[in-house]
XYZ file of C-alpha atoms in Angstrom:
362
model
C -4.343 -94.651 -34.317
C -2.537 -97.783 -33.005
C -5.251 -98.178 -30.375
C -7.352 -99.364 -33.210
C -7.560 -103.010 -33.684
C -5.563 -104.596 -36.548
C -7.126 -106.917 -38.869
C -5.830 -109.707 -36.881
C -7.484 -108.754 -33.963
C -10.830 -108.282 -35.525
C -10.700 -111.761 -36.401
C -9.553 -113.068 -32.966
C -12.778 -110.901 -31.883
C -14.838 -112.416 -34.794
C -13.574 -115.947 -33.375
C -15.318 -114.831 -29.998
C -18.137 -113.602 -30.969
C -19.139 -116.666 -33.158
C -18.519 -118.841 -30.561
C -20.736 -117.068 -27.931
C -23.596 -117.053 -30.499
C -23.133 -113.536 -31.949
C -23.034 -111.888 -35.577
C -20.668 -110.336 -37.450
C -20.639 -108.192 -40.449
C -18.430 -109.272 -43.687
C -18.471 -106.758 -46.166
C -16.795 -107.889 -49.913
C -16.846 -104.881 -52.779
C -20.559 -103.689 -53.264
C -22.017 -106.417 -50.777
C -22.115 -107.119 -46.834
C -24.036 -109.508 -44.731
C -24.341 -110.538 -41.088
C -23.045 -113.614 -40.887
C -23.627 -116.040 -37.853
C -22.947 -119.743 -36.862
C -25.322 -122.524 -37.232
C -23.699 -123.789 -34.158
C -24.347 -121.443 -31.582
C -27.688 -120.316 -33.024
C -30.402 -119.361 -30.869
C -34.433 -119.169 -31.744
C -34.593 -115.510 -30.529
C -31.615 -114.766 -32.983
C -33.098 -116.549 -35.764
C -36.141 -114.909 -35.609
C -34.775 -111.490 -36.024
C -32.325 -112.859 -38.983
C -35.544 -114.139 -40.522
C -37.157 -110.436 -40.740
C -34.077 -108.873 -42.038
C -34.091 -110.067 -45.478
C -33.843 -113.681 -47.678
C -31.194 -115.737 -45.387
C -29.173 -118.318 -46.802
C -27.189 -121.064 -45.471
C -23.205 -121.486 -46.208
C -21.959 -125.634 -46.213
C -19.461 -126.577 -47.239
C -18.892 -128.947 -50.624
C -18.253 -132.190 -48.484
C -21.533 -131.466 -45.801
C -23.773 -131.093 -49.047
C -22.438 -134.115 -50.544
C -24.020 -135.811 -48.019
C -27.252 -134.076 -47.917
C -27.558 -134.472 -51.865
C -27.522 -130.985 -52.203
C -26.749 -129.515 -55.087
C -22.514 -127.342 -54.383
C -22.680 -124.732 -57.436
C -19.848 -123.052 -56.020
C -17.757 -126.426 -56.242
C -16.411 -125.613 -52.335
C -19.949 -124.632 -51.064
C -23.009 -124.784 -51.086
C -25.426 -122.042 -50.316
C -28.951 -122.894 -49.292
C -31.910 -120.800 -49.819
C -33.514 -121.088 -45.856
C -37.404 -120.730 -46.001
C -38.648 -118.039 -44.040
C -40.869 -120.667 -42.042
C -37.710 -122.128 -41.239
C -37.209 -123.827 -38.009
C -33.703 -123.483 -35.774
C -33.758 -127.599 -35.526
C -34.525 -128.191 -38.969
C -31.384 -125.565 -39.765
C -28.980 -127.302 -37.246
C -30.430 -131.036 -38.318
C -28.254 -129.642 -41.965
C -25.226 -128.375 -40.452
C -24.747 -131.646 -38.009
C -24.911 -134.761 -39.170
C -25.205 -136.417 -35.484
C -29.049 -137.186 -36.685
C -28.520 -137.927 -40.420
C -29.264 -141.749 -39.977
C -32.242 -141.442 -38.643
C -33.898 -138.867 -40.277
C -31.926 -139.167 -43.887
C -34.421 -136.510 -45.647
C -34.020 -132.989 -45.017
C -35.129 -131.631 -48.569
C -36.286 -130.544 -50.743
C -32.882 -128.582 -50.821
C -32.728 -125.041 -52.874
C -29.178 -124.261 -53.731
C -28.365 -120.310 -54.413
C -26.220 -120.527 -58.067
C -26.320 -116.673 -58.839
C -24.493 -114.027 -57.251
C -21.128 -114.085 -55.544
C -20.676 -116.164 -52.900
C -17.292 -114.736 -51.335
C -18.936 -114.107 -48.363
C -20.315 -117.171 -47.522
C -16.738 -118.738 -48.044
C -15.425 -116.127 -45.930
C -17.981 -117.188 -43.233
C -16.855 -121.003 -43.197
C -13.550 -120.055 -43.136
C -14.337 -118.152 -39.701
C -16.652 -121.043 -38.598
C -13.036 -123.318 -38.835
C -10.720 -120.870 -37.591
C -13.269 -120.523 -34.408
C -13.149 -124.069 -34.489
C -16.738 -124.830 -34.912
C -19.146 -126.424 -37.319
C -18.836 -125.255 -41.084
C -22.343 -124.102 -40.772
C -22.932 -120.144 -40.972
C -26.267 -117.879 -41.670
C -25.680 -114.795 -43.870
C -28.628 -112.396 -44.519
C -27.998 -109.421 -46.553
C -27.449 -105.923 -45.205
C -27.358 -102.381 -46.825
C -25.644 -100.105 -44.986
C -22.305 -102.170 -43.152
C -20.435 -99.545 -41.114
C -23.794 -98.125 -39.746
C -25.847 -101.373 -39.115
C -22.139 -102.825 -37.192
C -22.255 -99.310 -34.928
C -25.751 -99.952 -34.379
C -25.675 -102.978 -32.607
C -22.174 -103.119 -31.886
C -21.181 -105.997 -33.697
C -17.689 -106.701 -35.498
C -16.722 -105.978 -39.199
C -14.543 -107.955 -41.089
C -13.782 -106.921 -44.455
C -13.225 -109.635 -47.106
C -10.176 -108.355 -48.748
C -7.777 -108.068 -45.582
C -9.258 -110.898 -43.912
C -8.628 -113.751 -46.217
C -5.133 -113.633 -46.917
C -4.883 -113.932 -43.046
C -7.188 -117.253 -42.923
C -4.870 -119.178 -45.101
C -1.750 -117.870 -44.100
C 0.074 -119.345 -40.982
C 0.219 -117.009 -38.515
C 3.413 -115.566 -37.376
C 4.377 -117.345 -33.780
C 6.218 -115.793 -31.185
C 8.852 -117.117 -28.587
C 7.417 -116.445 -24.660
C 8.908 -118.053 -22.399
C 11.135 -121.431 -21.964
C 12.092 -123.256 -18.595
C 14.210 -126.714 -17.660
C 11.396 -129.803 -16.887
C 13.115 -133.200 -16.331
C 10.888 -136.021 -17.561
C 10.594 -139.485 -17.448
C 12.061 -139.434 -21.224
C 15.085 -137.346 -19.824
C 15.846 -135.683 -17.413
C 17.698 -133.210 -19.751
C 14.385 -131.604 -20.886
C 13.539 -127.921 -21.445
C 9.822 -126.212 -22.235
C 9.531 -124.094 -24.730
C 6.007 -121.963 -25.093
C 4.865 -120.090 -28.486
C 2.402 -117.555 -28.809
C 0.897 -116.893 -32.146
C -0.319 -113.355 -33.508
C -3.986 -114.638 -34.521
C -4.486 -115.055 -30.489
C -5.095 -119.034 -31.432
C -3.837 -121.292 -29.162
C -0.213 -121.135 -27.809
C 2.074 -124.396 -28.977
C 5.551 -126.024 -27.372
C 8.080 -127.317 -27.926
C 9.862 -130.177 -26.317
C 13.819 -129.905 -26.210
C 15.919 -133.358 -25.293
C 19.121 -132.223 -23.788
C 20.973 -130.143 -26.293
C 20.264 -130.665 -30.187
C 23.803 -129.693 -32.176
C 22.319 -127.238 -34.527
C 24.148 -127.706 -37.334
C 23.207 -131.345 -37.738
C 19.622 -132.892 -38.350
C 17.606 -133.525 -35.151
C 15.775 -136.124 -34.645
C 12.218 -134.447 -34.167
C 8.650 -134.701 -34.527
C 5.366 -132.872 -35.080
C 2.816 -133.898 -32.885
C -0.950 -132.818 -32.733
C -2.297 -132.527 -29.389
C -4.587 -135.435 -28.665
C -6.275 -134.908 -25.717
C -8.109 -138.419 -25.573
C -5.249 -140.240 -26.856
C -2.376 -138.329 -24.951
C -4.036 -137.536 -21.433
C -6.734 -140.368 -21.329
C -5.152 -143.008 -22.758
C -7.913 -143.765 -25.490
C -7.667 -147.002 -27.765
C -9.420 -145.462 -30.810
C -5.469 -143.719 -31.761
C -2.181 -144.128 -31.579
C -1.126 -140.917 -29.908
C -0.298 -141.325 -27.000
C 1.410 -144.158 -27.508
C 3.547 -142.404 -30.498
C 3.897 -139.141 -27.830
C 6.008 -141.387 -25.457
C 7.607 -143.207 -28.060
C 8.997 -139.888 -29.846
C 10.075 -138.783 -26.338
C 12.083 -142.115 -25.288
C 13.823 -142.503 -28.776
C 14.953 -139.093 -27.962
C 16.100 -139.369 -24.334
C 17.869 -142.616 -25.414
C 19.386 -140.871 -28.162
C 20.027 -137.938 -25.731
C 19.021 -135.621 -27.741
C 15.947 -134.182 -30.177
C 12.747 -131.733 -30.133
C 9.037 -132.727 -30.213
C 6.772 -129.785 -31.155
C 3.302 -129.778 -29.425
C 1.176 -128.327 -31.938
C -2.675 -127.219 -30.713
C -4.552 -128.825 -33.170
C -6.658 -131.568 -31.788
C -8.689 -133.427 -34.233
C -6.725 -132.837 -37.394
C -7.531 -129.068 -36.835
C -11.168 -129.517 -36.015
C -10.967 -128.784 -32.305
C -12.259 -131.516 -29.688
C -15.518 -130.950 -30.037
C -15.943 -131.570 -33.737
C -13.407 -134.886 -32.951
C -16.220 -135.713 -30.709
C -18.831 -135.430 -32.752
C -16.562 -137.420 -35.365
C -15.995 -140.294 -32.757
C -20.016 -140.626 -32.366
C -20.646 -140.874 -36.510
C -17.495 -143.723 -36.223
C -19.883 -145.598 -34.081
C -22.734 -145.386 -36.588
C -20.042 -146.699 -39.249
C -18.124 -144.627 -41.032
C -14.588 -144.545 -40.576
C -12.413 -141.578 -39.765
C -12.309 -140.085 -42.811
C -15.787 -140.115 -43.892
C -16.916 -138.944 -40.538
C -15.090 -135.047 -41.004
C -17.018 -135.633 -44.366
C -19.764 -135.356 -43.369
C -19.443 -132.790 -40.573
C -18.094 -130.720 -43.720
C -14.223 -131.082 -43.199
C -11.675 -132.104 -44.997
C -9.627 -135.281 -44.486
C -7.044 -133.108 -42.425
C -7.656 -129.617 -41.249
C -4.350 -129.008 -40.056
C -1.316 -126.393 -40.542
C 2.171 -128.176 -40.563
C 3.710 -124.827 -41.239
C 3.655 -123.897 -37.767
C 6.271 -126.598 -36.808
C 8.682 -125.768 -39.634
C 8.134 -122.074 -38.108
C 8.988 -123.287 -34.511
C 12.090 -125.124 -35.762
C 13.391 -121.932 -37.568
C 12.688 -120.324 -34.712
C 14.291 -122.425 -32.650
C 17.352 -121.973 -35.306
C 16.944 -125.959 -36.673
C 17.486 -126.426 -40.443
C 17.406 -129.611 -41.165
C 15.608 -132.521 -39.534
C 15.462 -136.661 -39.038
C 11.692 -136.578 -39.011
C 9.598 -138.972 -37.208
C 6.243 -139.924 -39.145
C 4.414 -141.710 -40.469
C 2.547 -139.435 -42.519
C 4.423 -138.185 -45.697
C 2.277 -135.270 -45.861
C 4.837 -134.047 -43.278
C 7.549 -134.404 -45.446
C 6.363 -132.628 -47.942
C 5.646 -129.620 -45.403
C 9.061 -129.707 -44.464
C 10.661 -129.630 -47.743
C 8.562 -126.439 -48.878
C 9.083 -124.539 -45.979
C 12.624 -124.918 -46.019
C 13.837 -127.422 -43.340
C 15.378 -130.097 -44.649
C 13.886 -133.487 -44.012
C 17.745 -136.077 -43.979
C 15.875 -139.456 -42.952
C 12.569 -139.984 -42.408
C 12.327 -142.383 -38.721
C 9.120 -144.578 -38.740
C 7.268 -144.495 -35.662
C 5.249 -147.740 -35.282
C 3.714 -148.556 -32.025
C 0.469 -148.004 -30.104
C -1.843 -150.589 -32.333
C -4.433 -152.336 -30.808
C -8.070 -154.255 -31.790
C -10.092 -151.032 -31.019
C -7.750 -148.968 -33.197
C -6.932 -151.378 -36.412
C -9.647 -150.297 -38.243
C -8.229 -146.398 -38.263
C -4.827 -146.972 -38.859
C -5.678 -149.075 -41.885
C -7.915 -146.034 -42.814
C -4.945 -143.501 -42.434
C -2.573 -145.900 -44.601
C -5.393 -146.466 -47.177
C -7.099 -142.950 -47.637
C -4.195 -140.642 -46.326
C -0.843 -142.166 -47.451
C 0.350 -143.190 -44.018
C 3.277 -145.521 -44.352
C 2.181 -148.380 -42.130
């Protein structure tokens, strides 16, 4: 029936339900398990995943670097939870807020036999909800019946992951003039993707010739940077710089992708911004909160710019990763436009990380 939900949708409902603290059921060939995030954990909840069965703990490879625990499945690691297990002595190893002062958290079991397809599955729902890359899974027999039961959504393995790593499909909605400072030749345009993520824009300066490169860039929302004016980036400071080369050049597009915190939602860049003030730098703080160096999907902007029936591109960035984006997606990049400005004593140390570790051209 097309009233049922798609696969898509179960995840968008999976999303939800992580986020407000409930399971889900992931079923993979012979084996399911209720899966539920570290995060949003409760004791009550706990307790009754503790007297189902042996629960286990799904980090990923960079979290149990840093707790010396021992990845078998080189992406993750999956720890063996003692049933005497305590919900702060769980959440103490998915968030590394306390790690300083209380370094020890072992002696750490890690799970080597068995698949653990389900417990990547799980992280990859934790990110996509944009939460910590902590999850829960206890076993479960009977999938179908123990998800009627309580009334909890399924997510089967085999049509959900080729939907994590995909980029979803995005959707024109709606589009309207807005003079700006920049120029007042400006025009709004709103995407919707399929997933039921976040919506992105795009930023038209008067009117682009299609069949010549535009000057355009990809920007990732920045809350602190962009609306507060924060020191610790150079966002907002490269936001209004993209727009004014563009208004003085009269025309060009700047796409305003939802992905705060390279992908890690502003939360997580929170909790990144406190471990930068115990030391580490940006890159070793979504270490340790078990990211990557950059969680975030450049495909979407190629998709916009397609959409948007661009083919080629003067790109501004600094960040060749970009580039490379472009190029495989099929929009040409013609010139790459550096975009310099916005550095300042509270943010030197970062930039010098992003040239050093990431291949920014600074």
């Amino acid at each position: 029936m097309s009233l049922m939900p798609t696969m898509i949708e179960l995840l968008a409902r999976a999303r939800v339900d992580l986020r407000m603290g409930l399971p889900v059921v992931l079923e993979g060939g012979d084996s399911a398990a209720l899966a539920i995030a570290v995060e949003s954990l409760t004791p009550e909840r706990l307790t009754e995943l503790l007297a189902l069965g042996p629960v286990s703990l799904a980090l990923t490879a960079r979290r149990a670097e840093t707790l010396k625990a021992r990845a078998y499945d080189e992406d993750l690691a999956r720890i063996q939870v003692p049933a005497q297990a305590s919900l702060q002595w769980i959440q103490a190893l998915a968030d590394p807020a306390d790690d300083l002062n209380t370094p020890m958290k072992g002696p750490l079991t890690s799970l080597r036999d068995g698949s653990a397809d389900l417990h990547r599955l799980a992280i990859a729902l934790m990110k996509s909800a944009r939460l910590l890359p902590a999850a829960l899974l206890v076993p479960v027999n009977t999938a179908p019946q123990f998800a009627s039961e309580y009334g909890l959504t399924r997510i089967a393995r085999a049509a959900a992951e080729p939907l994590l790593s995909q980029s979803s499909p995005l959707h024109p909605v709606a589009a309207a003039r807005l003079p700006m400072v920049a120029a007042e030749a400006g025009r709004l345009h709103i995407f919707r993707p399929e997933d039921g993520a976040e919506e992105h824009y795009a930023v038209e300066i008067g009117r682009p010739d299609r069949s010549k490169p535009v000057l355009a860039r990809l920007h990732s929302a920045c809350f602190t940077g962009d609306v507060l004016g924060s020191l610790k980036c150079d966002c907002g400071p490269q936001l209004r710089g993209a727009l004014a080369q563009m208004g003085e050049e009269g025309a060009g597009v700047l796409l305003y992708l939802n992905q705060e915190g390279r992908g890690i939602g502003l939360a997580n860049k929170m909790r990144a911004y406190s471990l930068q003030d115990q030391g580490f730098d940006t890159v070793e703080a979504n270490h340790r909160l078990g990211f990557e160096d950059d969680e975030r999907d450049f495909r979407l902007g190629a998709a916009i710019l397609k959409e948007m029936g661009f083919s080629s591109v003067r790109l501004m960035t600094n960040n060749p990763n970009k580039i490379a984006m472009m190029e495989k997606t099929g929009v040409a990049v013609a010139e790459r436009v550096p975009l310099k400005v916005g550095e300042n004593a509270h943010n030197a140390g970062y930039l010098a990380t992003k040239a050093a570790k990431s291949g920014h051209l600074l």
